[in-house]
Amino acid sequence: DELVQQMYDDLYDGLKEEIEESVNILLERGWTPYDILTKALVGGMTIVGNDFRDGILFVPEVLLAANAMKGGMGILKPLLVETGAPRMGSMVIGTVKGDIHDIGKNLVSMMMEGAGFEVVDLGINNAVDAYLAALDEHQPDILGMSALLTTTMPYMKVVIDTLIEQGRRDDYVVLVGGAPLNEEFGRAIGADAYCRDAAVAVETAKQYVA
Ligand code: B1M
């Protein structure tokens, strides 16, 4: 699709308004919000990620790309969330301490809300106290944690170990995700499940809570 190719270029160039316009055009053409998210936006961000890794793009450019992506997600969010799905359960989610990546977490939040979960999003850079306070306040079924850096993902274990120490680990289903994680890591830190992407997060949450 030519427009999707154009969106890859626009995302790469950090052109927020162009991305928003293209999202609207795809919607008019009958694309589902989910397909626009996964095929156009996430597809484009994967290209950005590869060139970031290879030293072709740098933080300022990637920030612009992220900003453009968020513009597109902003249009899709109400559409994903208003599906009228029956209420499923609740989740507190946040990116761990030291980590400011939030696009993937935001996507998970959106898709969970769209599937009928009530989501409390703690944002980025959450220390263990922030998670605990939110668990106390909201008493969710699920605790979700996101990490995009190999240096921050061990912090998930700090949170889980604290829950164990306080005798409340079994009060929650703990789901973890983020690009550098895998199933083995999820098991090793004592999470209930590792979720490869937002769709898997929704399916996994349903399995545990429904
Ligand atoms: Co950063 N960054 N970044 N970055 N960045 C990565 C992660 C990196 C892999 C790039 C690379 O080198 N190839 C690399 C990490 C390397 C490593 O750890 N081994 C990296 C680095 C090094 C850094 C900095 C250290 C760079 C620097 O300053 N020198 C710095 C760190 C800052 C910090 O956090 N302290 C940094 C900064 C940034 C920006 C600010 C510029 C920007 C973030 C903007 C933002 O989020 N608001 C950024 C971005 C955009 C990326 C890449 C390019 C894209 C991440 C993304 O949004 N992907 C990324 C490269 C990559 O991942 N290929 C990279 C799209 C998103 C939809 O996917 O987040 O994987 P993802 O989420 C998926 C799944 O993982 C899963 O579902 C989501 C949807 O399907 N999932 C969950 C995620 N969380 C979940 C939680 C769940 C369940 C599923 O809970 C239930």
PDB file of C-alpha atoms and ligand atoms in Angstrom:
ATOM      1  CA  ASP A   1       0.000   0.000   0.000  1.00  0.00           C
ATOM      2  CA  GLU A   2       1.443   3.334  -1.114  1.00  0.00           C
ATOM      3  CA  LEU A   3       0.003   5.326   1.757  1.00  0.00           C
ATOM      4  CA  VAL A   4       1.497   2.952   4.305  1.00  0.00           C
ATOM      5  CA  GLN A   5       4.895   3.355   2.636  1.00  0.00           C
ATOM      6  CA  GLN A   6       4.402   7.113   2.844  1.00  0.00           C
ATOM      7  CA  MET A   7       3.593   6.760   6.534  1.00  0.00           C
ATOM      8  CA  TYR A   8       6.806   4.832   7.114  1.00  0.00           C
ATOM      9  CA  ASP A   9       8.680   7.763   5.556  1.00  0.00           C
ATOM     10  CA  ASP A  10       6.678  10.361   7.485  1.00  0.00           C
ATOM     11  CA  LEU A  11       7.196   8.546  10.778  1.00  0.00           C
ATOM     12  CA  TYR A  12      10.892   8.293  10.009  1.00  0.00           C
ATOM     13  CA  ASP A  13      10.944  12.047   9.402  1.00  0.00           C
ATOM     14  CA  GLY A  14       8.915  12.731  12.544  1.00  0.00           C
ATOM     15  CA  LEU A  15       6.059  14.417  10.679  1.00  0.00           C
ATOM     16  CA  LYS A  16       3.222  14.308  13.187  1.00  0.00           C
ATOM     17  CA  GLU A  17       0.560  16.156  11.201  1.00  0.00           C
ATOM     18  CA  GLU A  18       1.164  14.023   8.131  1.00  0.00           C
ATOM     19  CA  ILE A  19       0.869  10.870  10.228  1.00  0.00           C
ATOM     20  CA  GLU A  20      -2.389  12.078  11.757  1.00  0.00           C
ATOM     21  CA  GLU A  21      -3.756  12.891   8.323  1.00  0.00           C
ATOM     22  CA  SER A  22      -2.814   9.461   6.967  1.00  0.00           C
ATOM     23  CA  VAL A  23      -4.381   7.700   9.941  1.00  0.00           C
ATOM     24  CA  ASN A  24      -7.619   9.516   9.172  1.00  0.00           C
ATOM     25  CA  ILE A  25      -7.408   8.553   5.503  1.00  0.00           C
ATOM     26  CA  LEU A  26      -6.886   4.877   6.370  1.00  0.00           C
ATOM     27  CA  LEU A  27      -9.880   5.052   8.704  1.00  0.00           C
ATOM     28  CA  GLU A  28     -11.971   6.524   5.878  1.00  0.00           C
ATOM     29  CA  ARG A  29     -10.828   3.653   3.688  1.00  0.00           C
ATOM     30  CA  GLY A  30     -12.232   1.231   6.220  1.00  0.00           C
ATOM     31  CA  TRP A  31      -9.042   0.054   7.904  1.00  0.00           C
ATOM     32  CA  THR A  32      -9.592  -1.104  11.478  1.00  0.00           C
ATOM     33  CA  PRO A  33      -7.853   0.908  14.210  1.00  0.00           C
ATOM     34  CA  TYR A  34      -5.958  -2.253  15.140  1.00  0.00           C
ATOM     35  CA  ASP A  35      -4.578  -2.746  11.631  1.00  0.00           C
ATOM     36  CA  ILE A  36      -3.537   0.889  11.400  1.00  0.00           C
ATOM     37  CA  LEU A  37      -1.735   0.559  14.729  1.00  0.00           C
ATOM     38  CA  THR A  38       0.065  -2.678  14.013  1.00  0.00           C
ATOM     39  CA  LYS A  39       0.713  -2.418  10.273  1.00  0.00           C
ATOM     40  CA  ALA A  40       1.272   1.284   9.692  1.00  0.00           C
ATOM     41  CA  LEU A  41       2.473   2.737  13.000  1.00  0.00           C
ATOM     42  CA  VAL A  42       4.317  -0.150  14.651  1.00  0.00           C
ATOM     43  CA  GLY A  43       5.673  -1.183  11.241  1.00  0.00           C
ATOM     44  CA  GLY A  44       7.112   2.294  10.770  1.00  0.00           C
ATOM     45  CA  MET A  45       8.549   2.417  14.267  1.00  0.00           C
ATOM     46  CA  THR A  46      10.344  -0.880  13.631  1.00  0.00           C
ATOM     47  CA  ILE A  47      12.240   0.749  10.766  1.00  0.00           C
ATOM     48  CA  VAL A  48      13.128   3.700  13.006  1.00  0.00           C
ATOM     49  CA  GLY A  49      14.293   1.255  15.671  1.00  0.00           C
ATOM     50  CA  ASN A  50      16.573  -0.586  13.295  1.00  0.00           C
ATOM     51  CA  ASP A  51      18.260   2.590  12.093  1.00  0.00           C
ATOM     52  CA  PHE A  52      18.568   3.822  15.685  1.00  0.00           C
ATOM     53  CA  ARG A  53      20.297   0.557  16.563  1.00  0.00           C
ATOM     54  CA  ASP A  54      22.615   0.876  13.579  1.00  0.00           C
ATOM     55  CA  GLY A  55      23.629   4.433  14.421  1.00  0.00           C
ATOM     56  CA  ILE A  56      21.879   5.998  11.446  1.00  0.00           C
ATOM     57  CA  LEU A  57      19.278   7.810  13.561  1.00  0.00           C
ATOM     58  CA  PHE A  58      19.912   9.494  16.916  1.00  0.00           C
ATOM     59  CA  VAL A  59      17.827  10.321  19.988  1.00  0.00           C
ATOM     60  CA  PRO A  60      16.438  13.684  18.738  1.00  0.00           C
ATOM     61  CA  GLU A  61      15.163  12.104  15.519  1.00  0.00           C
ATOM     62  CA  VAL A  62      13.735   9.112  17.347  1.00  0.00           C
ATOM     63  CA  LEU A  63      11.962  11.466  19.750  1.00  0.00           C
ATOM     64  CA  LEU A  64      10.310  13.188  16.801  1.00  0.00           C
ATOM     65  CA  ALA A  65       9.290   9.823  15.361  1.00  0.00           C
ATOM     66  CA  ALA A  66       7.857   8.832  18.749  1.00  0.00           C
ATOM     67  CA  ASN A  67       5.953  12.101  18.881  1.00  0.00           C
ATOM     68  CA  ALA A  68       4.500  11.503  15.429  1.00  0.00           C
ATOM     69  CA  MET A  69       3.520   7.978  16.444  1.00  0.00           C
ATOM     70  CA  LYS A  70       1.771   9.319  19.534  1.00  0.00           C
ATOM     71  CA  GLY A  71      -0.179  11.711  17.328  1.00  0.00           C
ATOM     72  CA  GLY A  72      -1.498   8.776  15.350  1.00  0.00           C
ATOM     73  CA  MET A  73      -2.203   6.764  18.489  1.00  0.00           C
ATOM     74  CA  GLY A  74      -4.160   9.695  19.897  1.00  0.00           C
ATOM     75  CA  ILE A  75      -6.643   9.420  17.041  1.00  0.00           C
ATOM     76  CA  LEU A  76      -6.948   5.650  17.387  1.00  0.00           C
ATOM     77  CA  LYS A  77      -7.262   5.522  21.156  1.00  0.00           C
ATOM     78  CA  PRO A  78     -10.930   6.546  21.483  1.00  0.00           C
ATOM     79  CA  LEU A  79     -11.816   4.137  18.678  1.00  0.00           C
ATOM     80  CA  LEU A  80     -10.034   1.225  20.328  1.00  0.00           C
ATOM     81  CA  VAL A  81     -11.472   2.037  23.698  1.00  0.00           C
ATOM     82  CA  GLU A  82     -15.120   2.518  22.700  1.00  0.00           C
ATOM     83  CA  THR A  83     -15.686  -1.032  21.470  1.00  0.00           C
ATOM     84  CA  GLY A  84     -18.340  -1.552  24.115  1.00  0.00           C
ATOM     85  CA  ALA A  85     -16.721  -4.754  25.325  1.00  0.00           C
ATOM     86  CA  PRO A  86     -18.077  -6.010  28.659  1.00  0.00           C
ATOM     87  CA  ARG A  87     -15.987  -5.065  31.674  1.00  0.00           C
ATOM     88  CA  MET A  88     -13.306  -7.710  32.152  1.00  0.00           C
ATOM     89  CA  GLY A  89     -11.132  -6.762  35.113  1.00  0.00           C
ATOM     90  CA  SER A  90      -8.553  -4.183  36.031  1.00  0.00           C
ATOM     91  CA  MET A  91      -4.848  -3.545  35.590  1.00  0.00           C
ATOM     92  CA  VAL A  92      -2.236  -1.191  36.960  1.00  0.00           C
ATOM     93  CA  ILE A  93       0.609  -0.751  34.475  1.00  0.00           C
ATOM     94  CA  GLY A  94       3.789   1.292  34.315  1.00  0.00           C
ATOM     95  CA  THR A  95       7.266   1.441  32.827  1.00  0.00           C
ATOM     96  CA  VAL A  96       9.928   0.567  35.395  1.00  0.00           C
ATOM     97  CA  LYS A  97      12.401   2.845  37.132  1.00  0.00           C
ATOM     98  CA  GLY A  98      15.143   4.303  34.949  1.00  0.00           C
ATOM     99  CA  ASP A  99      13.192   3.725  31.760  1.00  0.00           C
ATOM    100  CA  ILE A 100      11.316   6.397  29.844  1.00  0.00           C
ATOM    101  CA  HIS A 101      10.058   4.341  26.888  1.00  0.00           C
ATOM    102  CA  ASP A 102       6.286   4.431  26.881  1.00  0.00           C
ATOM    103  CA  ILE A 103       4.938   3.803  23.379  1.00  0.00           C
ATOM    104  CA  GLY A 104       4.583   0.046  23.826  1.00  0.00           C
ATOM    105  CA  LYS A 105       3.056   0.427  27.269  1.00  0.00           C
ATOM    106  CA  ASN A 106       0.597   2.990  25.948  1.00  0.00           C
ATOM    107  CA  LEU A 107      -0.393   0.581  23.231  1.00  0.00           C
ATOM    108  CA  VAL A 108      -0.946  -2.192  25.744  1.00  0.00           C
ATOM    109  CA  SER A 109      -3.078   0.178  27.857  1.00  0.00           C
ATOM    110  CA  MET A 110      -5.168   1.151  24.851  1.00  0.00           C
ATOM    111  CA  MET A 111      -5.760  -2.413  23.726  1.00  0.00           C
ATOM    112  CA  MET A 112      -6.585  -3.560  27.239  1.00  0.00           C
ATOM    113  CA  GLU A 113      -9.124  -0.756  27.599  1.00  0.00           C
ATOM    114  CA  GLY A 114     -10.529  -1.683  24.214  1.00  0.00           C
ATOM    115  CA  ALA A 115     -10.971  -5.245  25.438  1.00  0.00           C
ATOM    116  CA  GLY A 116     -12.948  -4.026  28.459  1.00  0.00           C
ATOM    117  CA  PHE A 117     -10.268  -3.809  31.138  1.00  0.00           C
ATOM    118  CA  GLU A 118     -10.077  -0.839  33.434  1.00  0.00           C
ATOM    119  CA  VAL A 119      -6.503   0.448  33.206  1.00  0.00           C
ATOM    120  CA  VAL A 120      -4.588   2.681  35.580  1.00  0.00           C
ATOM    121  CA  ASP A 121      -1.478   3.883  33.752  1.00  0.00           C
ATOM    122  CA  LEU A 122       1.357   5.006  36.019  1.00  0.00           C
ATOM    123  CA  GLY A 123       3.477   6.366  33.179  1.00  0.00           C
ATOM    124  CA  ILE A 124       7.245   5.983  33.077  1.00  0.00           C
ATOM    125  CA  ASN A 125      10.126   5.630  35.536  1.00  0.00           C
ATOM    126  CA  ASN A 126       8.236   3.885  38.344  1.00  0.00           C
ATOM    127  CA  ALA A 127      10.060   2.906  41.507  1.00  0.00           C
ATOM    128  CA  VAL A 128       8.729   0.049  43.604  1.00  0.00           C
ATOM    129  CA  ASP A 129       6.909   2.454  45.942  1.00  0.00           C
ATOM    130  CA  ALA A 130       4.900   3.885  43.068  1.00  0.00           C
ATOM    131  CA  TYR A 131       3.725   0.412  42.046  1.00  0.00           C
ATOM    132  CA  LEU A 132       2.864  -0.523  45.629  1.00  0.00           C
ATOM    133  CA  ALA A 133       0.924   2.687  46.262  1.00  0.00           C
ATOM    134  CA  ALA A 134      -1.085   2.147  43.086  1.00  0.00           C
ATOM    135  CA  LEU A 135      -1.792  -1.496  43.977  1.00  0.00           C
ATOM    136  CA  ASP A 136      -3.024  -0.382  47.409  1.00  0.00           C
ATOM    137  CA  GLU A 137      -5.174   2.338  45.958  1.00  0.00           C
ATOM    138  CA  HIS A 138      -6.729   0.489  43.016  1.00  0.00           C
ATOM    139  CA  GLN A 139      -6.649  -3.189  44.067  1.00  0.00           C
ATOM    140  CA  PRO A 140      -6.348  -4.374  40.458  1.00  0.00           C
ATOM    141  CA  ASP A 141      -6.466  -7.961  39.211  1.00  0.00           C
ATOM    142  CA  ILE A 142      -3.320  -7.451  37.168  1.00  0.00           C
ATOM    143  CA  LEU A 143       0.016  -5.721  37.605  1.00  0.00           C
ATOM    144  CA  GLY A 144       1.685  -4.932  34.278  1.00  0.00           C
ATOM    145  CA  MET A 145       5.280  -3.799  33.910  1.00  0.00           C
ATOM    146  CA  SER A 146       7.112  -2.605  30.821  1.00  0.00           C
ATOM    147  CA  ALA A 147      10.873  -2.238  30.203  1.00  0.00           C
ATOM    148  CA  LEU A 148      12.710  -1.491  26.965  1.00  0.00           C
ATOM    149  CA  LEU A 149      16.288  -1.492  28.221  1.00  0.00           C
ATOM    150  CA  THR A 150      18.412  -4.463  29.200  1.00  0.00           C
ATOM    151  CA  THR A 151      19.625  -2.281  32.084  1.00  0.00           C
ATOM    152  CA  THR A 152      16.127  -1.615  33.467  1.00  0.00           C
ATOM    153  CA  MET A 153      14.410  -4.955  32.961  1.00  0.00           C
ATOM    154  CA  PRO A 154      15.979  -6.488  36.115  1.00  0.00           C
ATOM    155  CA  TYR A 155      14.019  -3.915  38.101  1.00  0.00           C
ATOM    156  CA  MET A 156      10.892  -5.952  37.460  1.00  0.00           C
ATOM    157  CA  LYS A 157      12.330  -8.573  39.765  1.00  0.00           C
ATOM    158  CA  VAL A 158      12.833  -5.955  42.470  1.00  0.00           C
ATOM    159  CA  VAL A 159       9.117  -5.193  42.342  1.00  0.00           C
ATOM    160  CA  ILE A 160       8.085  -8.859  42.349  1.00  0.00           C
ATOM    161  CA  ASP A 161      10.506  -9.687  45.183  1.00  0.00           C
ATOM    162  CA  THR A 162       9.054  -6.857  47.235  1.00  0.00           C
ATOM    163  CA  LEU A 163       5.560  -8.245  46.702  1.00  0.00           C
ATOM    164  CA  ILE A 164       6.812 -11.643  47.839  1.00  0.00           C
ATOM    165  CA  GLU A 165       8.442 -10.136  50.944  1.00  0.00           C
ATOM    166  CA  GLN A 166       5.183  -8.426  51.817  1.00  0.00           C
ATOM    167  CA  GLY A 167       3.250 -11.664  51.333  1.00  0.00           C
ATOM    168  CA  ARG A 168       1.062 -10.258  48.590  1.00  0.00           C
ATOM    169  CA  ARG A 169       2.556 -11.650  45.395  1.00  0.00           C
ATOM    170  CA  ASP A 170      -0.419 -13.946  44.869  1.00  0.00           C
ATOM    171  CA  ASP A 171      -2.903 -11.083  45.111  1.00  0.00           C
ATOM    172  CA  TYR A 172      -2.101 -10.107  41.532  1.00  0.00           C
ATOM    173  CA  VAL A 173      -1.467 -11.603  38.141  1.00  0.00           C
ATOM    174  CA  VAL A 174       1.889 -10.146  37.104  1.00  0.00           C
ATOM    175  CA  LEU A 175       2.339  -9.638  33.356  1.00  0.00           C
ATOM    176  CA  VAL A 176       5.556  -8.244  31.905  1.00  0.00           C
ATOM    177  CA  GLY A 177       6.575  -7.069  28.463  1.00  0.00           C
ATOM    178  CA  GLY A 178       9.013  -5.044  26.403  1.00  0.00           C
ATOM    179  CA  ALA A 179      11.277  -5.680  23.436  1.00  0.00           C
ATOM    180  CA  PRO A 180      14.347  -7.074  25.280  1.00  0.00           C
ATOM    181  CA  LEU A 181      12.374  -9.577  27.401  1.00  0.00           C
ATOM    182  CA  ASN A 182      11.471 -13.145  26.599  1.00  0.00           C
ATOM    183  CA  GLU A 183       9.528 -15.992  28.139  1.00  0.00           C
ATOM    184  CA  GLU A 184      12.525 -17.360  29.972  1.00  0.00           C
ATOM    185  CA  PHE A 185      13.206 -13.999  31.612  1.00  0.00           C
ATOM    186  CA  GLY A 186       9.558 -13.724  32.638  1.00  0.00           C
ATOM    187  CA  ARG A 187       9.733 -17.109  34.324  1.00  0.00           C
ATOM    188  CA  ALA A 188      13.087 -16.382  35.955  1.00  0.00           C
ATOM    189  CA  ILE A 189      11.855 -13.243  37.708  1.00  0.00           C
ATOM    190  CA  GLY A 190       8.635 -14.886  38.858  1.00  0.00           C
ATOM    191  CA  ALA A 191       6.113 -13.166  36.615  1.00  0.00           C
ATOM    192  CA  ASP A 192       2.981 -15.069  35.651  1.00  0.00           C
ATOM    193  CA  ALA A 193       3.553 -14.411  31.980  1.00  0.00           C
ATOM    194  CA  TYR A 194       5.648 -12.580  29.431  1.00  0.00           C
ATOM    195  CA  CYS A 195       3.611 -10.866  26.724  1.00  0.00           C
ATOM    196  CA  ARG A 196       5.263 -10.478  23.330  1.00  0.00           C
ATOM    197  CA  ASP A 197       2.913  -7.752  22.170  1.00  0.00           C
ATOM    198  CA  ALA A 198      -0.255  -5.911  23.083  1.00  0.00           C
ATOM    199  CA  ALA A 199      -2.540  -8.499  21.507  1.00  0.00           C
ATOM    200  CA  VAL A 200      -0.876 -11.266  23.517  1.00  0.00           C
ATOM    201  CA  ALA A 201      -1.214  -9.119  26.648  1.00  0.00           C
ATOM    202  CA  VAL A 202      -4.969  -8.907  26.107  1.00  0.00           C
ATOM    203  CA  GLU A 203      -5.312 -12.637  25.439  1.00  0.00           C
ATOM    204  CA  THR A 204      -3.186 -13.529  28.447  1.00  0.00           C
ATOM    205  CA  ALA A 205      -5.075 -11.145  30.715  1.00  0.00           C
ATOM    206  CA  LYS A 206      -8.373 -12.657  29.601  1.00  0.00           C
ATOM    207  CA  GLN A 207      -7.109 -16.163  30.324  1.00  0.00           C
ATOM    208  CA  TYR A 208      -6.179 -15.238  33.861  1.00  0.00           C
ATOM    209  CA  VAL A 209      -9.038 -12.971  34.785  1.00  0.00           C
ATOM    210  CA  ALA A 210     -12.085 -14.149  32.844  1.00  0.00           C
TER     211      ALA A 210
HETATM  212 CO1  B1M B   1      15.297   3.907  22.984  1.00  0.00          CO
HETATM  213  N1  B1M B   1      16.243   2.208  22.960  1.00  0.00           N
HETATM  214  N2  B1M B   1      16.685   4.678  24.154  1.00  0.00           N
HETATM  215  N3  B1M B   1      14.328   5.563  22.818  1.00  0.00           N
HETATM  216  N4  B1M B   1      14.270   3.075  21.675  1.00  0.00           N
HETATM  217  C1  B1M B   1      15.587   1.092  22.299  1.00  0.00           C
HETATM  218  C2  B1M B   1      14.747   0.292  23.273  1.00  0.00           C
HETATM  219  C3  B1M B   1      16.834   0.276  21.732  1.00  0.00           C
HETATM  220  C4  B1M B   1      16.562  -1.227  21.547  1.00  0.00           C
HETATM  221  C5  B1M B   1      17.289   0.928  20.430  1.00  0.00           C
HETATM  222  C6  B1M B   1      18.476   0.238  19.809  1.00  0.00           C
HETATM  223  O1  B1M B   1      19.591   0.489  20.203  1.00  0.00           O
HETATM  224  N5  B1M B   1      18.238  -0.609  18.857  1.00  0.00           N
HETATM  225  C7  B1M B   1      17.925   0.580  22.815  1.00  0.00           C
HETATM  226  C8  B1M B   1      18.019  -0.413  23.990  1.00  0.00           C
HETATM  227  C9  B1M B   1      19.221  -1.301  23.908  1.00  0.00           C
HETATM  228  C10 B1M B   1      19.330  -2.198  25.082  1.00  0.00           C
HETATM  229  O2  B1M B   1      18.830  -2.010  26.139  1.00  0.00           O
HETATM  230  N6  B1M B   1      20.046  -3.272  24.860  1.00  0.00           N
HETATM  231  C11 B1M B   1      17.520   1.965  23.261  1.00  0.00           C
HETATM  232  C12 B1M B   1      18.370   2.882  23.916  1.00  0.00           C
HETATM  233  C13 B1M B   1      19.810   2.449  24.064  1.00  0.00           C
HETATM  234  C14 B1M B   1      17.940   4.139  24.407  1.00  0.00           C
HETATM  235  C15 B1M B   1      18.753   5.186  25.158  1.00  0.00           C
HETATM  236  C16 B1M B   1      19.693   4.646  26.238  1.00  0.00           C
HETATM  237  C17 B1M B   1      19.522   5.996  24.100  1.00  0.00           C
HETATM  238  C18 B1M B   1      20.460   7.037  24.636  1.00  0.00           C
HETATM  239  O3  B1M B   1      20.065   7.931  25.346  1.00  0.00           O
HETATM  240  N7  B1M B   1      21.697   6.858  24.289  1.00  0.00           N
HETATM  241  C19 B1M B   1      17.654   6.079  25.763  1.00  0.00           C
HETATM  242  C20 B1M B   1      17.189   5.537  27.135  1.00  0.00           C
HETATM  243  C21 B1M B   1      16.383   6.513  27.916  1.00  0.00           C
HETATM  244  C22 B1M B   1      15.799   5.859  29.153  1.00  0.00           C
HETATM  245  O4  B1M B   1      14.820   5.138  29.066  1.00  0.00           O
HETATM  246  N8  B1M B   1      16.413   6.074  30.286  1.00  0.00           N
HETATM  247  C23 B1M B   1      16.562   5.892  24.754  1.00  0.00           C
HETATM  248  C24 B1M B   1      15.611   6.874  24.435  1.00  0.00           C
HETATM  249  C25 B1M B   1      14.617   6.723  23.506  1.00  0.00           C
HETATM  250  C26 B1M B   1      13.711   7.858  23.054  1.00  0.00           C
HETATM  251  C27 B1M B   1      13.330   8.809  24.181  1.00  0.00           C
HETATM  252  C28 B1M B   1      14.398   8.632  21.948  1.00  0.00           C
HETATM  253  C29 B1M B   1      12.503   7.064  22.424  1.00  0.00           C
HETATM  254  C30 B1M B   1      11.379   6.758  23.438  1.00  0.00           C
HETATM  255  C31 B1M B   1      10.189   7.655  23.264  1.00  0.00           C
HETATM  256  C32 B1M B   1       8.999   7.162  24.048  1.00  0.00           C
HETATM  257  O5  B1M B   1       8.804   5.990  24.317  1.00  0.00           O
HETATM  258  N9  B1M B   1       8.173   8.093  24.435  1.00  0.00           N
HETATM  259  C33 B1M B   1      13.170   5.726  22.092  1.00  0.00           C
HETATM  260  C34 B1M B   1      12.621   4.777  21.179  1.00  0.00           C
HETATM  261  C35 B1M B   1      11.388   5.210  20.425  1.00  0.00           C
HETATM  262  C36 B1M B   1      13.196   3.503  20.977  1.00  0.00           C
HETATM  263  C37 B1M B   1      12.860   2.434  19.910  1.00  0.00           C
HETATM  264  C38 B1M B   1      13.397   2.952  18.586  1.00  0.00           C
HETATM  265  C39 B1M B   1      11.403   2.092  19.722  1.00  0.00           C
HETATM  266  C40 B1M B   1      10.657   1.638  20.964  1.00  0.00           C
HETATM  267  C41 B1M B   1       9.192   1.587  20.650  1.00  0.00           C
HETATM  268  O6  B1M B   1       8.451   2.514  20.953  1.00  0.00           O
HETATM  269  N10 B1M B   1       8.763   0.542  19.927  1.00  0.00           N
HETATM  270  C42 B1M B   1      13.630   1.166  20.470  1.00  0.00           C
HETATM  271  C43 B1M B   1      14.072   0.222  19.392  1.00  0.00           C
HETATM  272  C44 B1M B   1      13.226  -1.043  19.316  1.00  0.00           C
HETATM  273  O7  B1M B   1      12.502  -1.396  20.210  1.00  0.00           O
HETATM  274  N11 B1M B   1      13.368  -1.733  18.236  1.00  0.00           N
HETATM  275  C45 B1M B   1      14.598   1.777  21.408  1.00  0.00           C
HETATM  276  C46 B1M B   1       7.412   0.390  19.447  1.00  0.00           C
HETATM  277  C47 B1M B   1       6.557  -0.281  20.527  1.00  0.00           C
HETATM  278  C48 B1M B   1       5.128  -0.448  20.010  1.00  0.00           C
HETATM  279  O8  B1M B   1       7.098  -1.554  20.780  1.00  0.00           O
HETATM  280  O9  B1M B   1       7.931  -0.874  23.049  1.00  0.00           O
HETATM  281  O10 B1M B   1       8.493  -3.155  22.102  1.00  0.00           O
HETATM  282  P1  B1M B   1       7.558  -2.040  22.245  1.00  0.00           P
HETATM  283  O11 B1M B   1       6.191  -2.575  22.881  1.00  0.00           O
HETATM  284  C49 B1M B   1       5.519  -3.735  22.398  1.00  0.00           C
HETATM  285  C50 B1M B   1       5.959  -5.033  23.079  1.00  0.00           C
HETATM  286  O12 B1M B   1       7.285  -4.998  23.541  1.00  0.00           O
HETATM  287  C51 B1M B   1       4.929  -5.246  24.158  1.00  0.00           C
HETATM  288  O13 B1M B   1       3.761  -4.741  23.561  1.00  0.00           O
HETATM  289  C52 B1M B   1       4.073  -3.562  22.830  1.00  0.00           C
HETATM  290  C53 B1M B   1       3.084  -3.407  21.726  1.00  0.00           C
HETATM  291  O14 B1M B   1       2.999  -4.515  20.892  1.00  0.00           O
HETATM  292  N12 B1M B   1       5.071  -4.619  25.470  1.00  0.00           N
HETATM  293  C54 B1M B   1       4.363  -5.069  26.557  1.00  0.00           C
HETATM  294  C55 B1M B   1       5.783  -3.549  25.876  1.00  0.00           C
HETATM  295  N13 B1M B   1       5.576  -3.287  27.157  1.00  0.00           N
HETATM  296  C56 B1M B   1       4.688  -4.188  27.617  1.00  0.00           C
HETATM  297  C57 B1M B   1       4.138  -4.373  28.886  1.00  0.00           C
HETATM  298  C58 B1M B   1       3.237  -5.412  29.077  1.00  0.00           C
HETATM  299  C59 B1M B   1       2.918  -6.270  28.020  1.00  0.00           C
HETATM  300  C60 B1M B   1       3.477  -6.116  26.745  1.00  0.00           C
HETATM  301  O15 B1M B   1       2.714  -5.539  30.308  1.00  0.00           O
HETATM  302  C61 B1M B   1       1.659  -6.378  30.531  1.00  0.00           C
END
